[in-house]
Amino acid sequence: MSVLLNFVIGFFAALIGVIPPGLLNLYAAKISMKEGRKRGLMFSLGVCITVMLQTYIALVFARILDMHPEYVTILQQVGLGIFICLTVYFFFIAKDTRRQIPEGIERSKTNRFFSGMLLALLNLLPLPYWLYVSITFAGFGWFSFNQLELLATVLASGIGTFAMLAIYVWFFRKKEQPKKKGINMNYIIGGITAIISVITFFKIFNSF
């Protein structure tokens, strides 16, 4: 019963965590629009592998970090630096997503899989998120840190994340000969990372 409970908590926590438009789900949507849904799904699968690893690490250290909240502050500081770098990248360095893809160029699905893994590595939010979720539910006696239950949660986090990313991918169709320029999605992603940077900054500032 505890394994099933951990799985359900892990699935819905992952699903809810990816619902708000963020870096990874909007990037998956952008790939779907530019290159098709298959490559968007491959990117999402790569993201899920990394998310499962991050979930495992977070759960292993959940109780330790709960007794030492200063470690969570360190994670927030590292995350702040990463999101500032991402904001600069998407606003000033990344290529304009409104440019058409030249005919005859094929992008590797394998490359999209690994790009999903690498981009997810830059997102440290799952670490404090899963620390909070696991410790909170453990306090109610609904979450177990035994090895089998922990693995069930890790698997559920991957499935839940992929399910929500797949929804984003599915509802963004591949662009075909657009008649007019739309919005550069890099600006949207950059704006989101900027907002996250500001929120993280104030959280760190208030902790001092």
PDB file of C-alpha atoms in Angstrom:
ATOM      1  CA  MET A   1       0.000   0.000   0.000  1.00  0.00           C
ATOM      2  CA  SER A   2       2.857   2.383   0.835  1.00  0.00           C
ATOM      3  CA  VAL A   3       4.429   1.719  -2.582  1.00  0.00           C
ATOM      4  CA  LEU A   4       1.184   2.656  -4.338  1.00  0.00           C
ATOM      5  CA  LEU A   5       0.789   5.759  -2.182  1.00  0.00           C
ATOM      6  CA  ASN A   6       4.329   6.890  -2.974  1.00  0.00           C
ATOM      7  CA  PHE A   7       3.686   6.277  -6.672  1.00  0.00           C
ATOM      8  CA  VAL A   8       0.464   8.308  -6.665  1.00  0.00           C
ATOM      9  CA  ILE A   9       2.110  11.179  -4.777  1.00  0.00           C
ATOM     10  CA  GLY A  10       5.094  11.101  -7.122  1.00  0.00           C
ATOM     11  CA  PHE A  11       2.953  11.073 -10.265  1.00  0.00           C
ATOM     12  CA  PHE A  12       0.645  13.925  -9.311  1.00  0.00           C
ATOM     13  CA  ALA A  13       3.452  16.004  -7.786  1.00  0.00           C
ATOM     14  CA  ALA A  14       5.389  15.737 -11.060  1.00  0.00           C
ATOM     15  CA  LEU A  15       2.283  16.448 -13.134  1.00  0.00           C
ATOM     16  CA  ILE A  16       1.400  19.542 -11.112  1.00  0.00           C
ATOM     17  CA  GLY A  17       5.005  20.734 -11.096  1.00  0.00           C
ATOM     18  CA  VAL A  18       5.136  20.866 -14.905  1.00  0.00           C
ATOM     19  CA  ILE A  19       1.685  22.415 -15.495  1.00  0.00           C
ATOM     20  CA  PRO A  20       2.809  26.073 -15.222  1.00  0.00           C
ATOM     21  CA  PRO A  21       4.523  27.268 -18.413  1.00  0.00           C
ATOM     22  CA  GLY A  22       8.238  27.001 -17.733  1.00  0.00           C
ATOM     23  CA  LEU A  23      11.608  26.535 -19.365  1.00  0.00           C
ATOM     24  CA  LEU A  24      11.342  22.843 -20.228  1.00  0.00           C
ATOM     25  CA  ASN A  25       7.700  22.558 -21.274  1.00  0.00           C
ATOM     26  CA  LEU A  26       7.837  25.690 -23.453  1.00  0.00           C
ATOM     27  CA  TYR A  27      11.060  24.485 -25.050  1.00  0.00           C
ATOM     28  CA  ALA A  28       9.407  21.120 -25.766  1.00  0.00           C
ATOM     29  CA  ALA A  29       6.505  23.023 -27.334  1.00  0.00           C
ATOM     30  CA  LYS A  30       8.931  25.096 -29.400  1.00  0.00           C
ATOM     31  CA  ILE A  31      10.610  21.951 -30.744  1.00  0.00           C
ATOM     32  CA  SER A  32       7.189  20.520 -31.595  1.00  0.00           C
ATOM     33  CA  MET A  33       6.302  23.682 -33.513  1.00  0.00           C
ATOM     34  CA  LYS A  34       9.588  23.877 -35.399  1.00  0.00           C
ATOM     35  CA  GLU A  35      10.509  20.230 -35.944  1.00  0.00           C
ATOM     36  CA  GLY A  36       7.432  18.117 -35.269  1.00  0.00           C
ATOM     37  CA  ARG A  37       5.946  16.198 -32.392  1.00  0.00           C
ATOM     38  CA  LYS A  38       8.242  13.170 -32.578  1.00  0.00           C
ATOM     39  CA  ARG A  39      11.309  15.254 -31.827  1.00  0.00           C
ATOM     40  CA  GLY A  40       9.381  17.118 -29.149  1.00  0.00           C
ATOM     41  CA  LEU A  41       8.580  13.800 -27.487  1.00  0.00           C
ATOM     42  CA  MET A  42      12.201  12.660 -27.739  1.00  0.00           C
ATOM     43  CA  PHE A  43      13.267  15.889 -26.036  1.00  0.00           C
ATOM     44  CA  SER A  44      10.638  15.267 -23.343  1.00  0.00           C
ATOM     45  CA  LEU A  45      11.901  11.730 -22.792  1.00  0.00           C
ATOM     46  CA  GLY A  46      15.417  13.061 -22.254  1.00  0.00           C
ATOM     47  CA  VAL A  47      14.065  15.582 -19.752  1.00  0.00           C
ATOM     48  CA  CYS A  48      12.315  12.799 -17.835  1.00  0.00           C
ATOM     49  CA  ILE A  49      15.510  10.757 -17.454  1.00  0.00           C
ATOM     50  CA  THR A  50      17.238  13.717 -15.827  1.00  0.00           C
ATOM     51  CA  VAL A  51      14.185  14.535 -13.688  1.00  0.00           C
ATOM     52  CA  MET A  52      14.155  10.969 -12.359  1.00  0.00           C
ATOM     53  CA  LEU A  53      17.828  11.273 -11.401  1.00  0.00           C
ATOM     54  CA  GLN A  54      17.192  14.627  -9.714  1.00  0.00           C
ATOM     55  CA  THR A  55      14.196  13.177  -7.873  1.00  0.00           C
ATOM     56  CA  TYR A  56      16.279  10.275  -6.585  1.00  0.00           C
ATOM     57  CA  ILE A  57      19.015  12.592  -5.324  1.00  0.00           C
ATOM     58  CA  ALA A  58      16.466  14.883  -3.665  1.00  0.00           C
ATOM     59  CA  LEU A  59      14.716  12.019  -1.888  1.00  0.00           C
ATOM     60  CA  VAL A  60      17.961  10.472  -0.659  1.00  0.00           C
ATOM     61  CA  PHE A  61      18.993  13.719   1.021  1.00  0.00           C
ATOM     62  CA  ALA A  62      15.488  14.884   2.013  1.00  0.00           C
ATOM     63  CA  ARG A  63      15.738  14.148   5.730  1.00  0.00           C
ATOM     64  CA  ILE A  64      19.304  15.449   5.991  1.00  0.00           C
ATOM     65  CA  LEU A  65      18.436  18.717   4.268  1.00  0.00           C
ATOM     66  CA  ASP A  66      15.343  19.071   6.432  1.00  0.00           C
ATOM     67  CA  MET A  67      17.631  19.214   9.486  1.00  0.00           C
ATOM     68  CA  HIS A  68      20.042  21.607   7.753  1.00  0.00           C
ATOM     69  CA  PRO A  69      18.003  24.280   5.908  1.00  0.00           C
ATOM     70  CA  GLU A  70      21.165  26.219   5.059  1.00  0.00           C
ATOM     71  CA  TYR A  71      21.859  23.643   2.349  1.00  0.00           C
ATOM     72  CA  VAL A  72      18.561  24.524   0.671  1.00  0.00           C
ATOM     73  CA  THR A  73      19.677  28.166   0.607  1.00  0.00           C
ATOM     74  CA  ILE A  74      22.885  27.113  -1.150  1.00  0.00           C
ATOM     75  CA  LEU A  75      20.844  25.266  -3.785  1.00  0.00           C
ATOM     76  CA  GLN A  76      18.725  28.373  -4.301  1.00  0.00           C
ATOM     77  CA  GLN A  77      21.842  30.508  -4.776  1.00  0.00           C
ATOM     78  CA  VAL A  78      23.220  28.106  -7.395  1.00  0.00           C
ATOM     79  CA  GLY A  79      19.829  28.016  -9.122  1.00  0.00           C
ATOM     80  CA  LEU A  80      19.729  31.829  -9.178  1.00  0.00           C
ATOM     81  CA  GLY A  81      23.049  31.978 -11.022  1.00  0.00           C
ATOM     82  CA  ILE A  82      21.911  29.387 -13.539  1.00  0.00           C
ATOM     83  CA  PHE A  83      18.609  31.158 -14.285  1.00  0.00           C
ATOM     84  CA  ILE A  84      20.361  34.498 -14.731  1.00  0.00           C
ATOM     85  CA  CYS A  85      22.649  32.856 -17.301  1.00  0.00           C
ATOM     86  CA  LEU A  86      19.644  31.282 -19.053  1.00  0.00           C
ATOM     87  CA  THR A  87      17.877  34.647 -19.164  1.00  0.00           C
ATOM     88  CA  VAL A  88      20.880  36.265 -20.831  1.00  0.00           C
ATOM     89  CA  TYR A  89      21.145  33.333 -23.266  1.00  0.00           C
ATOM     90  CA  PHE A  90      17.517  33.357 -24.426  1.00  0.00           C
ATOM     91  CA  PHE A  91      17.323  37.158 -24.717  1.00  0.00           C
ATOM     92  CA  PHE A  92      20.644  37.882 -26.399  1.00  0.00           C
ATOM     93  CA  ILE A  93      22.316  34.683 -27.708  1.00  0.00           C
ATOM     94  CA  ALA A  94      19.699  32.111 -28.777  1.00  0.00           C
ATOM     95  CA  LYS A  95      18.636  32.112 -32.426  1.00  0.00           C
ATOM     96  CA  ASP A  96      15.298  33.618 -33.367  1.00  0.00           C
ATOM     97  CA  THR A  97      12.667  30.858 -33.321  1.00  0.00           C
ATOM     98  CA  ARG A  98      10.687  32.653 -36.050  1.00  0.00           C
ATOM     99  CA  ARG A  99      13.287  31.738 -38.664  1.00  0.00           C
ATOM    100  CA  GLN A 100      12.180  28.972 -41.004  1.00  0.00           C
ATOM    101  CA  ILE A 101      14.080  25.718 -40.962  1.00  0.00           C
ATOM    102  CA  PRO A 102      15.841  25.246 -44.334  1.00  0.00           C
ATOM    103  CA  GLU A 103      14.432  22.456 -46.463  1.00  0.00           C
ATOM    104  CA  GLY A 104      16.284  19.183 -46.480  1.00  0.00           C
ATOM    105  CA  ILE A 105      17.891  19.554 -43.052  1.00  0.00           C
ATOM    106  CA  GLU A 106      17.190  16.654 -40.721  1.00  0.00           C
ATOM    107  CA  ARG A 107      17.741  16.950 -36.992  1.00  0.00           C
ATOM    108  CA  SER A 108      18.654  13.805 -35.121  1.00  0.00           C
ATOM    109  CA  LYS A 109      16.072  12.461 -32.709  1.00  0.00           C
ATOM    110  CA  THR A 110      18.960  11.192 -30.604  1.00  0.00           C
ATOM    111  CA  ASN A 111      20.369  14.720 -30.380  1.00  0.00           C
ATOM    112  CA  ARG A 112      17.003  15.974 -29.161  1.00  0.00           C
ATOM    113  CA  PHE A 113      16.963  13.246 -26.506  1.00  0.00           C
ATOM    114  CA  PHE A 114      20.353  14.291 -25.156  1.00  0.00           C
ATOM    115  CA  SER A 115      19.546  18.002 -25.447  1.00  0.00           C
ATOM    116  CA  GLY A 116      16.522  17.319 -23.228  1.00  0.00           C
ATOM    117  CA  MET A 117      18.736  15.626 -20.660  1.00  0.00           C
ATOM    118  CA  LEU A 118      21.289  18.457 -20.705  1.00  0.00           C
ATOM    119  CA  LEU A 119      18.762  21.297 -20.533  1.00  0.00           C
ATOM    120  CA  ALA A 120      17.000  19.583 -17.642  1.00  0.00           C
ATOM    121  CA  LEU A 121      20.331  19.442 -15.810  1.00  0.00           C
ATOM    122  CA  LEU A 122      20.389  23.244 -15.815  1.00  0.00           C
ATOM    123  CA  ASN A 123      17.047  23.313 -14.018  1.00  0.00           C
ATOM    124  CA  LEU A 124      17.689  22.759 -10.316  1.00  0.00           C
ATOM    125  CA  LEU A 125      14.106  23.471  -9.258  1.00  0.00           C
ATOM    126  CA  PRO A 126      13.190  19.740  -8.983  1.00  0.00           C
ATOM    127  CA  LEU A 127      15.696  19.356  -6.127  1.00  0.00           C
ATOM    128  CA  PRO A 128      14.088  21.757  -3.617  1.00  0.00           C
ATOM    129  CA  TYR A 129      10.647  20.912  -5.025  1.00  0.00           C
ATOM    130  CA  TRP A 130      10.949  17.206  -4.297  1.00  0.00           C
ATOM    131  CA  LEU A 131      12.601  17.905  -0.964  1.00  0.00           C
ATOM    132  CA  TYR A 132       9.560  19.954   0.021  1.00  0.00           C
ATOM    133  CA  VAL A 133       7.016  17.448  -1.323  1.00  0.00           C
ATOM    134  CA  SER A 134       8.618  14.396   0.264  1.00  0.00           C
ATOM    135  CA  ILE A 135       9.248  15.989   3.659  1.00  0.00           C
ATOM    136  CA  THR A 136       5.747  17.487   3.780  1.00  0.00           C
ATOM    137  CA  PHE A 137       3.943  14.233   2.999  1.00  0.00           C
ATOM    138  CA  ALA A 138       6.297  12.270   5.254  1.00  0.00           C
ATOM    139  CA  GLY A 139       5.217  14.579   8.077  1.00  0.00           C
ATOM    140  CA  PHE A 140       1.625  13.405   7.532  1.00  0.00           C
ATOM    141  CA  GLY A 141       2.763   9.781   7.467  1.00  0.00           C
ATOM    142  CA  TRP A 142       1.793   9.414   3.803  1.00  0.00           C
ATOM    143  CA  PHE A 143       5.287   9.105   2.358  1.00  0.00           C
ATOM    144  CA  SER A 144       7.948   6.468   2.986  1.00  0.00           C
ATOM    145  CA  PHE A 145      11.682   6.696   2.340  1.00  0.00           C
ATOM    146  CA  ASN A 146      12.230   2.924   2.131  1.00  0.00           C
ATOM    147  CA  GLN A 147      14.125   1.840  -0.970  1.00  0.00           C
ATOM    148  CA  LEU A 148      11.211   0.231  -2.843  1.00  0.00           C
ATOM    149  CA  GLU A 149       8.889   3.151  -2.120  1.00  0.00           C
ATOM    150  CA  LEU A 150      11.615   5.606  -3.112  1.00  0.00           C
ATOM    151  CA  LEU A 151      12.090   3.881  -6.483  1.00  0.00           C
ATOM    152  CA  ALA A 152       8.319   3.917  -7.051  1.00  0.00           C
ATOM    153  CA  THR A 153       8.318   7.681  -6.496  1.00  0.00           C
ATOM    154  CA  VAL A 154      11.232   8.166  -8.878  1.00  0.00           C
ATOM    155  CA  LEU A 155       9.483   6.167 -11.606  1.00  0.00           C
ATOM    156  CA  ALA A 156       6.241   8.071 -11.046  1.00  0.00           C
ATOM    157  CA  SER A 157       8.043  11.416 -11.290  1.00  0.00           C
ATOM    158  CA  GLY A 158       9.349  10.454 -14.734  1.00  0.00           C
ATOM    159  CA  ILE A 159       5.948   9.279 -15.950  1.00  0.00           C
ATOM    160  CA  GLY A 160       4.153  12.358 -14.596  1.00  0.00           C
ATOM    161  CA  THR A 161       6.685  14.738 -16.111  1.00  0.00           C
ATOM    162  CA  PHE A 162       6.514  13.037 -19.511  1.00  0.00           C
ATOM    163  CA  ALA A 163       2.710  13.062 -19.464  1.00  0.00           C
ATOM    164  CA  MET A 164       2.523  16.828 -18.980  1.00  0.00           C
ATOM    165  CA  LEU A 165       5.335  17.566 -21.457  1.00  0.00           C
ATOM    166  CA  ALA A 166       3.550  15.357 -23.997  1.00  0.00           C
ATOM    167  CA  ILE A 167       0.423  17.484 -23.559  1.00  0.00           C
ATOM    168  CA  TYR A 168       2.437  20.617 -24.360  1.00  0.00           C
ATOM    169  CA  VAL A 169       4.015  18.894 -27.364  1.00  0.00           C
ATOM    170  CA  TRP A 170       0.701  17.562 -28.660  1.00  0.00           C
ATOM    171  CA  PHE A 171      -1.089  20.903 -28.646  1.00  0.00           C
ATOM    172  CA  PHE A 172       1.661  22.745 -30.530  1.00  0.00           C
ATOM    173  CA  ARG A 173       1.613  21.798 -34.207  1.00  0.00           C
ATOM    174  CA  LYS A 174       4.588  21.945 -36.526  1.00  0.00           C
ATOM    175  CA  LYS A 175       4.831  25.239 -38.371  1.00  0.00           C
ATOM    176  CA  GLU A 176       4.311  25.056 -42.094  1.00  0.00           C
ATOM    177  CA  GLN A 177       5.088  28.116 -44.223  1.00  0.00           C
ATOM    178  CA  PRO A 178       3.839  30.796 -41.829  1.00  0.00           C
ATOM    179  CA  LYS A 179       2.500  33.849 -43.641  1.00  0.00           C
ATOM    180  CA  LYS A 180       3.581  36.303 -40.988  1.00  0.00           C
ATOM    181  CA  LYS A 181       6.083  36.364 -38.221  1.00  0.00           C
ATOM    182  CA  GLY A 182       4.888  35.364 -34.793  1.00  0.00           C
ATOM    183  CA  ILE A 183       6.431  35.788 -31.382  1.00  0.00           C
ATOM    184  CA  ASN A 184      10.014  34.747 -30.738  1.00  0.00           C
ATOM    185  CA  MET A 185       9.496  32.032 -28.119  1.00  0.00           C
ATOM    186  CA  ASN A 186      13.012  32.599 -26.796  1.00  0.00           C
ATOM    187  CA  TYR A 187      11.729  35.903 -25.392  1.00  0.00           C
ATOM    188  CA  ILE A 188       8.906  34.093 -23.601  1.00  0.00           C
ATOM    189  CA  ILE A 189      11.298  31.526 -22.120  1.00  0.00           C
ATOM    190  CA  GLY A 190      13.767  34.284 -21.227  1.00  0.00           C
ATOM    191  CA  GLY A 191      10.991  36.237 -19.531  1.00  0.00           C
ATOM    192  CA  ILE A 192      10.035  33.207 -17.449  1.00  0.00           C
ATOM    193  CA  THR A 193      13.624  32.555 -16.374  1.00  0.00           C
ATOM    194  CA  ALA A 194      13.920  36.254 -15.488  1.00  0.00           C
ATOM    195  CA  ILE A 195      10.797  36.054 -13.294  1.00  0.00           C
ATOM    196  CA  ILE A 196      12.110  32.899 -11.612  1.00  0.00           C
ATOM    197  CA  SER A 197      15.436  34.662 -11.021  1.00  0.00           C
ATOM    198  CA  VAL A 198      13.686  37.591  -9.323  1.00  0.00           C
ATOM    199  CA  ILE A 199      11.537  35.303  -7.150  1.00  0.00           C
ATOM    200  CA  THR A 200      14.571  33.212  -6.168  1.00  0.00           C
ATOM    201  CA  PHE A 201      16.548  36.363  -5.372  1.00  0.00           C
ATOM    202  CA  PHE A 202      13.883  37.639  -2.968  1.00  0.00           C
ATOM    203  CA  LYS A 203      13.586  34.218  -1.323  1.00  0.00           C
ATOM    204  CA  ILE A 204      17.339  34.192  -0.715  1.00  0.00           C
ATOM    205  CA  PHE A 205      17.298  37.844   0.426  1.00  0.00           C
ATOM    206  CA  ASN A 206      14.496  37.194   2.925  1.00  0.00           C
ATOM    207  CA  SER A 207      16.344  34.178   4.355  1.00  0.00           C
ATOM    208  CA  PHE A 208      19.188  36.404   5.599  1.00  0.00           C
TER     209      PHE A 208
END
